[in-house]
PDB file of C-alpha atoms in Angstrom:
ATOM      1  CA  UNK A   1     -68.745  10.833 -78.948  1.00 56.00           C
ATOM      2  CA  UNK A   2     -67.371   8.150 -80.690  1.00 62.00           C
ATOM      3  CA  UNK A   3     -69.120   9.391 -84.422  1.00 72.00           C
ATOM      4  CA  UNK A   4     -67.320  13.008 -83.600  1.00 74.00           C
ATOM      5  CA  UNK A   5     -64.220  11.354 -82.894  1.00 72.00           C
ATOM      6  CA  UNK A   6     -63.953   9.664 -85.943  1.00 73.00           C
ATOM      7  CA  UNK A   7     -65.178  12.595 -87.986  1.00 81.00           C
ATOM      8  CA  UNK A   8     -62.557  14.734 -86.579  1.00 81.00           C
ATOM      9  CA  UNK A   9     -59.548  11.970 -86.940  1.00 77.00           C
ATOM     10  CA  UNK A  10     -60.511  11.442 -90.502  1.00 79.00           C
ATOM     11  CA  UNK A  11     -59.777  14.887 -91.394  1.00 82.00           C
ATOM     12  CA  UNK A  12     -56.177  14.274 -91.035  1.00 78.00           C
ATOM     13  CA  UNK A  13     -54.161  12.945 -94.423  1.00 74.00           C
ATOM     14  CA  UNK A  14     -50.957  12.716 -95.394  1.00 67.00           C
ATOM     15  CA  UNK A  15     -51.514  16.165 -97.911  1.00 71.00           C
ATOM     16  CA  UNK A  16     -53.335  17.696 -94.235  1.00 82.00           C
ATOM     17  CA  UNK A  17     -51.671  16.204 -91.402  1.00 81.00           C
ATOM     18  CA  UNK A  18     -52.224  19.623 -89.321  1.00 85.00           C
ATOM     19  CA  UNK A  19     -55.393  21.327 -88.674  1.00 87.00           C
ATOM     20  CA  UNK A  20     -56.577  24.473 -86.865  1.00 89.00           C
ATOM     21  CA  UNK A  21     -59.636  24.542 -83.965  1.00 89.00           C
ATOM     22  CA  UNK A  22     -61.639  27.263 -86.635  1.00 90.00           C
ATOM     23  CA  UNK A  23     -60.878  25.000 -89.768  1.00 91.00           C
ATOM     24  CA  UNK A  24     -62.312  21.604 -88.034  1.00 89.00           C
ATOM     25  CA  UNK A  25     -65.421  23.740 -87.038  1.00 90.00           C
ATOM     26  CA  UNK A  26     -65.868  25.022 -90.870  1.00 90.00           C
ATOM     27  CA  UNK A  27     -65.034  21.340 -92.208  1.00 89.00           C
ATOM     28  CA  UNK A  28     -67.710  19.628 -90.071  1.00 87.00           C
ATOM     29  CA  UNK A  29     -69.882  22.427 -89.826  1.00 89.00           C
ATOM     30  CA  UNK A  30     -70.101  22.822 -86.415  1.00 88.00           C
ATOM     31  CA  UNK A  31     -69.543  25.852 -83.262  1.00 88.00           C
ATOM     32  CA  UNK A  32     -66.088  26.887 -83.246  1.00 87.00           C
ATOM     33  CA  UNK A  33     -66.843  26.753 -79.775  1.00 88.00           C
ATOM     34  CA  UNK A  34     -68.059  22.916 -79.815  1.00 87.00           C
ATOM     35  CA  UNK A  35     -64.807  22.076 -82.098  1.00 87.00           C
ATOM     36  CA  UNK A  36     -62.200  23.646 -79.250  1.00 86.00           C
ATOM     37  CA  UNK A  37     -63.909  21.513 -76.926  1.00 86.00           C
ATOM     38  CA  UNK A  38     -63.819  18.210 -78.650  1.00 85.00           C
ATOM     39  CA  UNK A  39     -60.182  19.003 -79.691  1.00 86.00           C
ATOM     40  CA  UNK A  40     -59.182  19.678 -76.035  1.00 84.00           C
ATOM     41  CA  UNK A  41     -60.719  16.298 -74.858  1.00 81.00           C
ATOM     42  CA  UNK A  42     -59.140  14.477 -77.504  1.00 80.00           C
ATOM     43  CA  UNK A  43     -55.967  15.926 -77.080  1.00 80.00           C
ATOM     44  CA  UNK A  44     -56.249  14.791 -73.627  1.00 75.00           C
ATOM     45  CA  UNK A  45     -56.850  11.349 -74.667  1.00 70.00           C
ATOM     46  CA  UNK A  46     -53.964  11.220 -75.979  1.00 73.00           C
ATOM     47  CA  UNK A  47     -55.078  10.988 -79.971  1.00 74.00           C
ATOM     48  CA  UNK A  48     -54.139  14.157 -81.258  1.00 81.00           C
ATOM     49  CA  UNK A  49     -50.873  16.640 -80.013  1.00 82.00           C
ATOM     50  CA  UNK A  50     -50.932  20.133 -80.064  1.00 81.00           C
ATOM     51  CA  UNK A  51     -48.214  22.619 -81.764  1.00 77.00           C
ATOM     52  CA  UNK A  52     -47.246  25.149 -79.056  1.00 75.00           C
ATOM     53  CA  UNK A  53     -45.491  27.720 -81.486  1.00 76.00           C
ATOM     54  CA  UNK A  54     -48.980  27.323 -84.301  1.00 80.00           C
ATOM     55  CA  UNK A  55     -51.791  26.136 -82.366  1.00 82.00           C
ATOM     56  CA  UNK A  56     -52.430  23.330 -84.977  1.00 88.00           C
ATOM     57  CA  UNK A  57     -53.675  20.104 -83.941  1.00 85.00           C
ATOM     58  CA  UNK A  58     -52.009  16.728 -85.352  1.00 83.00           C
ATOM     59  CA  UNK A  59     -52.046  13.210 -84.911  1.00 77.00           C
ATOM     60  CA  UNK A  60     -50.813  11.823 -81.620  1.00 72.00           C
ATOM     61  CA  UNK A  61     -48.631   8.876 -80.795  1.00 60.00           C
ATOM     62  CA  UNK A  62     -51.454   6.980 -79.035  1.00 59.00           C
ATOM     63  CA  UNK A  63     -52.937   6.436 -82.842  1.00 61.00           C
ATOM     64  CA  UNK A  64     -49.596   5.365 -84.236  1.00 55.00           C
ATOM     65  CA  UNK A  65     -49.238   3.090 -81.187  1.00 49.00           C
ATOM     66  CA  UNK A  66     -52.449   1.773 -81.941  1.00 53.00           C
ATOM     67  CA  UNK A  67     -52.006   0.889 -85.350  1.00 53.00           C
ATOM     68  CA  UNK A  68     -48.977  -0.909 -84.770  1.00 50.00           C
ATOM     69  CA  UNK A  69     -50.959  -2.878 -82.923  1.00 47.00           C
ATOM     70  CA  UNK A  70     -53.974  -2.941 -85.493  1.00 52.00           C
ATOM     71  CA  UNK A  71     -51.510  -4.434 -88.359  1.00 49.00           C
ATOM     72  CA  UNK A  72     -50.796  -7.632 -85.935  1.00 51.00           C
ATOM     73  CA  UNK A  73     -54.432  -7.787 -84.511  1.00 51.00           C
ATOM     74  CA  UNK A  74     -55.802 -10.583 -86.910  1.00 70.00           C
ATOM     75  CA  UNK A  75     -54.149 -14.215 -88.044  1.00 80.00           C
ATOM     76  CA  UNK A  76     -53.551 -13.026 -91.286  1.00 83.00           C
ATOM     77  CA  UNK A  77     -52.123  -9.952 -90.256  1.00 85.00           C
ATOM     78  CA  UNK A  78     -49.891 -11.176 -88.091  1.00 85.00           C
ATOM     79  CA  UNK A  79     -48.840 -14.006 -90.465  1.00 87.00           C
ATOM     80  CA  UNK A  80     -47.811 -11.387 -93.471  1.00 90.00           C
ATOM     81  CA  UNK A  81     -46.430  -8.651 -91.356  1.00 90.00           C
ATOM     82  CA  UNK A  82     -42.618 -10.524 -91.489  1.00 92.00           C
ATOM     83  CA  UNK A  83     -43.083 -11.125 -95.423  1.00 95.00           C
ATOM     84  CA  UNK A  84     -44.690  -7.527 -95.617  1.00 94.00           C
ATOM     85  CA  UNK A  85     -41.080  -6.463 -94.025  1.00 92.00           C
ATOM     86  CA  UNK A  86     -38.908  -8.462 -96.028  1.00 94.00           C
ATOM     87  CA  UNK A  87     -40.606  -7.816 -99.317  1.00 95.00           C
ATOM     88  CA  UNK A  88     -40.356  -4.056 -99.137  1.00 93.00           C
ATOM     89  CA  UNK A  89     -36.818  -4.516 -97.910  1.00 92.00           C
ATOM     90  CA  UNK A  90     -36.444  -6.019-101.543  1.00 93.00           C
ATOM     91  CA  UNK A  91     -38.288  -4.293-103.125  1.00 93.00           C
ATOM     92  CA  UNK A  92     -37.664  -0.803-101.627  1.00 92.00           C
ATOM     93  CA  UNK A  93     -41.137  -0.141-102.345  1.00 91.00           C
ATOM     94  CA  UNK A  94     -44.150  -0.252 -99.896  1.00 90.00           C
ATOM     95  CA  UNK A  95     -45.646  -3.524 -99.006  1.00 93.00           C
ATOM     96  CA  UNK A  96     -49.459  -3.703 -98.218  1.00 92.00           C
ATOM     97  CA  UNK A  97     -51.922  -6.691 -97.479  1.00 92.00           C
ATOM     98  CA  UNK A  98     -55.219  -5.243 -98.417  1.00 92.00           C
ATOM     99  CA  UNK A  99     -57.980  -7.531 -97.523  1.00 89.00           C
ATOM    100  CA  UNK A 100     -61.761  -7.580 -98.789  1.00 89.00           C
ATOM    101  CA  UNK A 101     -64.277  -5.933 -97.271  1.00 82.00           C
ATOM    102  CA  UNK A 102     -67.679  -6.587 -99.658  1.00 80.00           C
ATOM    103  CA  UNK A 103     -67.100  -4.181-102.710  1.00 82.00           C
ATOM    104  CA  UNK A 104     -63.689  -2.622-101.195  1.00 83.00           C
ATOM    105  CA  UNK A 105     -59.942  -3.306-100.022  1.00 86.00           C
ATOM    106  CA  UNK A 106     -59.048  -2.275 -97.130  1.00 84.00           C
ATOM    107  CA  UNK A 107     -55.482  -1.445 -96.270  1.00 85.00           C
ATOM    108  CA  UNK A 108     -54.884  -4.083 -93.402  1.00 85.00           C
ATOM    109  CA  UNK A 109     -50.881  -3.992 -92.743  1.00 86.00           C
ATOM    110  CA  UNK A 110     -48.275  -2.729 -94.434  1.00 87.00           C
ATOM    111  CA  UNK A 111     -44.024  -1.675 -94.398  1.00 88.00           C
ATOM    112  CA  UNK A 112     -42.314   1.460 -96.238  1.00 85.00           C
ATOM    113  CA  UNK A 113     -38.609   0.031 -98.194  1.00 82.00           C
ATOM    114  CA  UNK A 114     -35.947   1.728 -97.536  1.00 79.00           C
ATOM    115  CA  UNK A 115     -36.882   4.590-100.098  1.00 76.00           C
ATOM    116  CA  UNK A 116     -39.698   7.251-100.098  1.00 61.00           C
ATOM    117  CA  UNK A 117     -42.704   5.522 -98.979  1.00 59.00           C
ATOM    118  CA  UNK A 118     -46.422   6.017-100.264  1.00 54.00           C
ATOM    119  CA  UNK A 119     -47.580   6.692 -97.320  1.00 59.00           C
ATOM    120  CA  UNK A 120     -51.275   5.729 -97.213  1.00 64.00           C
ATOM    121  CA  UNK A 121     -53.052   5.443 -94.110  1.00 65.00           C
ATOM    122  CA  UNK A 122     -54.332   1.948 -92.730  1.00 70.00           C
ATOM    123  CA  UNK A 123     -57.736   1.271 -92.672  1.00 73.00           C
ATOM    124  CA  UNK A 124     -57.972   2.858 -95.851  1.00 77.00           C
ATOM    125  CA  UNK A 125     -60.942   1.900 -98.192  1.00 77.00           C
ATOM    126  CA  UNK A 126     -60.617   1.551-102.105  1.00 81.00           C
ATOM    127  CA  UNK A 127     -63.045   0.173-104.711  1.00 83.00           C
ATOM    128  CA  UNK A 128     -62.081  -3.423-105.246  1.00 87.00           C
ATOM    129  CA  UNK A 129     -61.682  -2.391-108.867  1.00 87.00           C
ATOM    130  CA  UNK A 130     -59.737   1.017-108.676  1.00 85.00           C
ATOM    131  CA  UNK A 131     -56.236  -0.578-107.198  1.00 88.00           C
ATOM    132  CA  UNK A 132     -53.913  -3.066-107.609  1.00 92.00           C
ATOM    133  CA  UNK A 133     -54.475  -5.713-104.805  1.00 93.00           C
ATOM    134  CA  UNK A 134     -58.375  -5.515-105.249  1.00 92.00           C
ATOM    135  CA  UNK A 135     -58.070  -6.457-108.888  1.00 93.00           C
ATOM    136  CA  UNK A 136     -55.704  -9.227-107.428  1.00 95.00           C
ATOM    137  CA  UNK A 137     -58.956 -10.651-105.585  1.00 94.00           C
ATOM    138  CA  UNK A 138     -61.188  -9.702-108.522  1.00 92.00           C
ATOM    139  CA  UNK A 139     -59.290 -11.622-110.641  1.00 93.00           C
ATOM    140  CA  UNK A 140     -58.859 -15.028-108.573  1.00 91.00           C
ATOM    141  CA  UNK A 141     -62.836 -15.138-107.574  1.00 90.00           C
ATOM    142  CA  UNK A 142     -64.987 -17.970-109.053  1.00 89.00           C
ATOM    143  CA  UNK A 143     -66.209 -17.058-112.124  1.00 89.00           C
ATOM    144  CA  UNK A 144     -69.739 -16.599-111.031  1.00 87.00           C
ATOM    145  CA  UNK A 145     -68.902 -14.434-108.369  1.00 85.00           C
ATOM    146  CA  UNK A 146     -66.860 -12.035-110.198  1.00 85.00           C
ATOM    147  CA  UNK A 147     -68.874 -11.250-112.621  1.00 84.00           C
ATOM    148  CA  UNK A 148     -72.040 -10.790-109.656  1.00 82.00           C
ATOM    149  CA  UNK A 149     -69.752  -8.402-108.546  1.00 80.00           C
ATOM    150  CA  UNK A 150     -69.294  -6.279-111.779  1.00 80.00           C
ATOM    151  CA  UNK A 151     -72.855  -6.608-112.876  1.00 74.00           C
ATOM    152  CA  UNK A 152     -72.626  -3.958-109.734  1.00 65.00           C
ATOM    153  CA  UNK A 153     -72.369  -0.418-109.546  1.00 51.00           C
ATOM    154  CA  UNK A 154     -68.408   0.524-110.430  1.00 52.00           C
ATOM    155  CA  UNK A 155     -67.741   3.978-108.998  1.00 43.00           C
ATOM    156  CA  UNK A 156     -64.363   5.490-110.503  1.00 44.00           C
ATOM    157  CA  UNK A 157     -62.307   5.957-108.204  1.00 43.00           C
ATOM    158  CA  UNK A 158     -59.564   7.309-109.908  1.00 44.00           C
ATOM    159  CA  UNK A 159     -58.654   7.969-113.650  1.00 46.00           C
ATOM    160  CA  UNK A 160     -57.156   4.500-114.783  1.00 52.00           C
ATOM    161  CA  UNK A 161     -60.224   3.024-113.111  1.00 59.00           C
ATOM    162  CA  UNK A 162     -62.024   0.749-115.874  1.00 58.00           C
ATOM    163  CA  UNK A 163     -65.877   1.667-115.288  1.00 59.00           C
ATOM    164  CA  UNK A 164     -67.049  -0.929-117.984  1.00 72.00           C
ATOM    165  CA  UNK A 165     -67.870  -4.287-116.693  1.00 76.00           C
ATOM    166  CA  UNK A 166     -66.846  -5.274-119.712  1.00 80.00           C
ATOM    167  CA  UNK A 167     -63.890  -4.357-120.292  1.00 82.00           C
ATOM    168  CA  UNK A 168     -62.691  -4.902-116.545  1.00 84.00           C
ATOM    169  CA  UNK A 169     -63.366  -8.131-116.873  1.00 87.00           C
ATOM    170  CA  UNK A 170     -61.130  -8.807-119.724  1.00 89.00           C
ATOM    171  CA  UNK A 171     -58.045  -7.084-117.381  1.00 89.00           C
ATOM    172  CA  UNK A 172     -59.301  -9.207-115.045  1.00 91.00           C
ATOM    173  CA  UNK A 173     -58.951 -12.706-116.882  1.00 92.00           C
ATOM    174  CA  UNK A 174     -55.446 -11.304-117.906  1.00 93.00           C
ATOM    175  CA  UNK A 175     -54.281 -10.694-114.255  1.00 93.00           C
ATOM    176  CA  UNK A 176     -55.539 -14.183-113.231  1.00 93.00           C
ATOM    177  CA  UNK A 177     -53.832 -15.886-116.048  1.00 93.00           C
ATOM    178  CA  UNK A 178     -50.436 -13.626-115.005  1.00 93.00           C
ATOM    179  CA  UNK A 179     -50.697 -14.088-111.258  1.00 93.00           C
ATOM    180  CA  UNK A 180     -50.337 -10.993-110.790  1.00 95.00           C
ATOM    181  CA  UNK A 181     -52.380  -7.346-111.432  1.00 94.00           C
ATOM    182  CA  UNK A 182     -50.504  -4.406-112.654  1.00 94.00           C
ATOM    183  CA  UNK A 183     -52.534  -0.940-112.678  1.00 90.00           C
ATOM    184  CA  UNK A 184     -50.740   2.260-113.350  1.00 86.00           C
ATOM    185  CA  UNK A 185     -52.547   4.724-110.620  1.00 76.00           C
ATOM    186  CA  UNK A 186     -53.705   2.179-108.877  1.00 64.00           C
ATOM    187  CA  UNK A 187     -51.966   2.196-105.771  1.00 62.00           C
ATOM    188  CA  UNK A 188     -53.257   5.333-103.334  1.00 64.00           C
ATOM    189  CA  UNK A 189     -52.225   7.683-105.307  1.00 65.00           C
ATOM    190  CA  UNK A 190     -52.816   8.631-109.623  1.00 64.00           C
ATOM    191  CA  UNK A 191     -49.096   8.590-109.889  1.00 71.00           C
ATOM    192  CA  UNK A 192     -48.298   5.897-108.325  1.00 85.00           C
ATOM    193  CA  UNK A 193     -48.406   2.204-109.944  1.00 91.00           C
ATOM    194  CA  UNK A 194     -49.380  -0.966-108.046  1.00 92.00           C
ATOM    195  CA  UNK A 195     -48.657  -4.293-108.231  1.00 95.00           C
ATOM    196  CA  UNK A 196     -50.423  -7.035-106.692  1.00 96.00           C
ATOM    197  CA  UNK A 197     -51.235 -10.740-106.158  1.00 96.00           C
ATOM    198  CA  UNK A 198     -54.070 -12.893-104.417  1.00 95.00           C
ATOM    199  CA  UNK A 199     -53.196 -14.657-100.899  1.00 93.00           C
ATOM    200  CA  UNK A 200     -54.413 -18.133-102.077  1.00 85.00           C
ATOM    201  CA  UNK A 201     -56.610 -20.414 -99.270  1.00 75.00           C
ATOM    202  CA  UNK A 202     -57.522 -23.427-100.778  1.00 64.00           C
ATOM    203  CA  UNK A 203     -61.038 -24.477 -99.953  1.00 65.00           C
ATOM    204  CA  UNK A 204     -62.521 -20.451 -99.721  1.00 66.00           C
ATOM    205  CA  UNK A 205     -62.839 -17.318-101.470  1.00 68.00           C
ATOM    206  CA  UNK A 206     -59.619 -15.175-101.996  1.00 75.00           C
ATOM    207  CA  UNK A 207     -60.455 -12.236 -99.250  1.00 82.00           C
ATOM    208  CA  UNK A 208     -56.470 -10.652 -99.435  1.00 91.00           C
ATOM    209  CA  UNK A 209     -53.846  -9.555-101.676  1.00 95.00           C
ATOM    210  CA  UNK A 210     -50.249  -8.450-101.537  1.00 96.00           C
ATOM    211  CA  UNK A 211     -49.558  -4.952-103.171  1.00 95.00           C
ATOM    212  CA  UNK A 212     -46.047  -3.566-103.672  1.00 94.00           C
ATOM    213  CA  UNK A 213     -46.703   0.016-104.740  1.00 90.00           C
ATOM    214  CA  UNK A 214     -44.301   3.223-105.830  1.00 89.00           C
ATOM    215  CA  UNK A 215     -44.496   6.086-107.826  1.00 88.00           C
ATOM    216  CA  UNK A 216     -44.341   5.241-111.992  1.00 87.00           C
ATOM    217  CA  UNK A 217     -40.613   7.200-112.078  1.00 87.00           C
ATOM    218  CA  UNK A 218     -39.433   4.467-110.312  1.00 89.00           C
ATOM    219  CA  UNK A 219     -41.709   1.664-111.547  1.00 88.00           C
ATOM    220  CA  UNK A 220     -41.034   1.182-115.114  1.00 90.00           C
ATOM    221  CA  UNK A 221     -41.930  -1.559-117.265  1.00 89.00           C
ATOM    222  CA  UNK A 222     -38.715  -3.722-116.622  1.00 91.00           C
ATOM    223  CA  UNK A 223     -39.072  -3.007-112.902  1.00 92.00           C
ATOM    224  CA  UNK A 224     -42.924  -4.088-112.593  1.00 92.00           C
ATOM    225  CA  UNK A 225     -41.818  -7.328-114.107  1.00 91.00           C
ATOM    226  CA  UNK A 226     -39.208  -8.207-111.814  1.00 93.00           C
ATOM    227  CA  UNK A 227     -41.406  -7.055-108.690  1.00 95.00           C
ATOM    228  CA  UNK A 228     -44.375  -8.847-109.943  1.00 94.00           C
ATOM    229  CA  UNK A 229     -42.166 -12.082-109.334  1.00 94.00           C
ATOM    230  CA  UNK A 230     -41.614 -11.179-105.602  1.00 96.00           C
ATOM    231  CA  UNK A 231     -44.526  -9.817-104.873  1.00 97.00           C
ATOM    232  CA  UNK A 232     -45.998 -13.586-106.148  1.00 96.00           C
ATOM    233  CA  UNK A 233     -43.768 -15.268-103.982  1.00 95.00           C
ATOM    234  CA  UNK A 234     -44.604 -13.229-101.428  1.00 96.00           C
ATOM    235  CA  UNK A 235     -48.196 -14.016-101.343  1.00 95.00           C
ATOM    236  CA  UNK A 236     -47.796 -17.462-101.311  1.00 93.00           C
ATOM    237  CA  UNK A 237     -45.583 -17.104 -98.469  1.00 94.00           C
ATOM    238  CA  UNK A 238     -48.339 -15.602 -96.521  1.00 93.00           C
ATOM    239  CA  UNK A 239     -50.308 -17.837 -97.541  1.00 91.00           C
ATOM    240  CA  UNK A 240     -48.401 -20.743 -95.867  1.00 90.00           C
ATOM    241  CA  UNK A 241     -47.960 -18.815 -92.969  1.00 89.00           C
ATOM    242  CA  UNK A 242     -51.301 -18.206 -92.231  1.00 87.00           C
ATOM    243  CA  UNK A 243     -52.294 -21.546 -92.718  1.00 85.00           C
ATOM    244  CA  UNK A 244     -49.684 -22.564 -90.578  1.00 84.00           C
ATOM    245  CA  UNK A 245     -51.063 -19.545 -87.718  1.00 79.00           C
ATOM    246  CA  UNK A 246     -54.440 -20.938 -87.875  1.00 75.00           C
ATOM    247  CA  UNK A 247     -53.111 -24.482 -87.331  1.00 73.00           C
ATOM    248  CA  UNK A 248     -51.540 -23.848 -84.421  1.00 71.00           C
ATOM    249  CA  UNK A 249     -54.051 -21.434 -82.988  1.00 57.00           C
ATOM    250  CA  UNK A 250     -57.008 -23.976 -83.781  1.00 62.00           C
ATOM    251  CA  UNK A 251     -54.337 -26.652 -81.854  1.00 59.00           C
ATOM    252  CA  UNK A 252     -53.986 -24.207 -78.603  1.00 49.00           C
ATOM    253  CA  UNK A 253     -57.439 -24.233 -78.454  1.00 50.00           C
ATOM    254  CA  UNK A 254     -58.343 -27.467 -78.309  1.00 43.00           C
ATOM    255  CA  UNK A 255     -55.573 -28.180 -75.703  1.00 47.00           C
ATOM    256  CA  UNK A 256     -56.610 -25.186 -73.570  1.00 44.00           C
ATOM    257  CA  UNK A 257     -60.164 -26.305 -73.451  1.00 47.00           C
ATOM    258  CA  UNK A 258     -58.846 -29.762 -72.594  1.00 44.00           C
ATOM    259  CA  UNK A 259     -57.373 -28.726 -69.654  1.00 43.00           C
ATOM    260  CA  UNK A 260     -60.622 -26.302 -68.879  1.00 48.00           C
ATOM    261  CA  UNK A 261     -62.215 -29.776 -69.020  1.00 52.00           C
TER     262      UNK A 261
END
């Protein structure tokens, strides 16, 4: 049950958010009669709500609840979620901490500005090398690492995407020397433009990154400069704070386990 639930929740995207019984049943190529059924007891769990007037299905409120709760599940999420906020507050762009998962970032928190967000959807998976914030942890790797990693397969993942090893790792040197990554369609979307810089933890390997990201109308050359500057500062903020988190978490323990003894 759970692979079918997560089949069916994955159709939904921000360019689909609605979906009929019939076109779930063509999409996963399975009995219309099977799809109605796994709808319905979905839909009862609360996950997805059904339009009366259309029949369409769409995400529920139990998912967004749960994410909210998924972007302050973790140390390090809940020790950027305030900058997150503040940054695209300043930025009026959205704020994301995307955070390594072997070759991929993984959207782990994130806050629209006040103007038209991006609107990707958490959890998302990109190629480390086709955005922003995973060129941000590309870039401040050890040496030896990095260039393990782009000895790799590099699938393009979208048109600005450098597939040469090469080549990427020139950008790549650049970025580190800069502080910050800048990749024109290389936020979630090929019009958008992100920019991006590693959350530093002295002592192991650069697993996160801050990414402000917004469409390239917006994002001009000037702009990406100033933003680059916050979205720096920002990083090192989180930084501190999750050092700080893990101090006092690491503290709690040892005093609860005191008293268990």
């Amino acid at each position: 049950m759970i692979e079918k639930l997560n089949a069916i929740l994955a159709l939904f995207t921000p360019e689909r958010p609605e979906w009929a019984a019939a076109d779930v049943a063509n999409a996963l190529s399975i009995p219309r009669s099977t799809s109605y059924r796994l709808l319905s007891r979905i839909s009862g769990a609360g996950f997805i709500d059904t339009d009366r007037a259309s029949g369409r299905y769409r995400l529920g409120l139990r998912v967004a609840s749960l994410g909210v709760i998924a972007q302050r599940s973790t140390a390090l999420q809940r020790a950027a979620y305030p900058v997150l906020q503040r940054l695209a507050w300043e930025s009026q762009e959205t704020a994301a901490l995307l955070v390594r998962l072997d070759s991929h970032a993984v959207l782990s928190a994130m806050a629209d500005g006040p103007r038209s967000p991006v609107s990707p959807l958490l959890g998302e998976r990109t190629p480390l090398h086709a955005t922003a914030g995973g060129r941000a942890i590309l870039s401040a790797l050890p040496d030896e690492e990095r260039r393990t990693m782009l000895r790799g397969s590099l699938a393009s993942a979208t048109a600005t995407a450098i597939p040469d090893p090469a080549a990427l790792d020139g950008a790549l040197l650049d970025a580190r020397e800069a502080g910050v990554s800048v990749m024109r369609g290389g936020a979630w979307r090929d019009g958008d433009v992100g920019v991006a810089s590693p959350v530093r933890n002295p002592g192991r390997s650069v697993v996160s990154s801050v990414m402000l990201a917004g469409p390239a109308s917006r994002l001009t050359d000037a702009r990406v400069q100033e933003l680059g500057a916050l979205v720096a500062q920002a990083a090192a903020e989180v930084a501190l704070a999750y050092r700080a988190l893990e101090a006092t978490l690491r503290s709690d323990d040892v005093g609860a386990r005191a008293v268990a003894g």
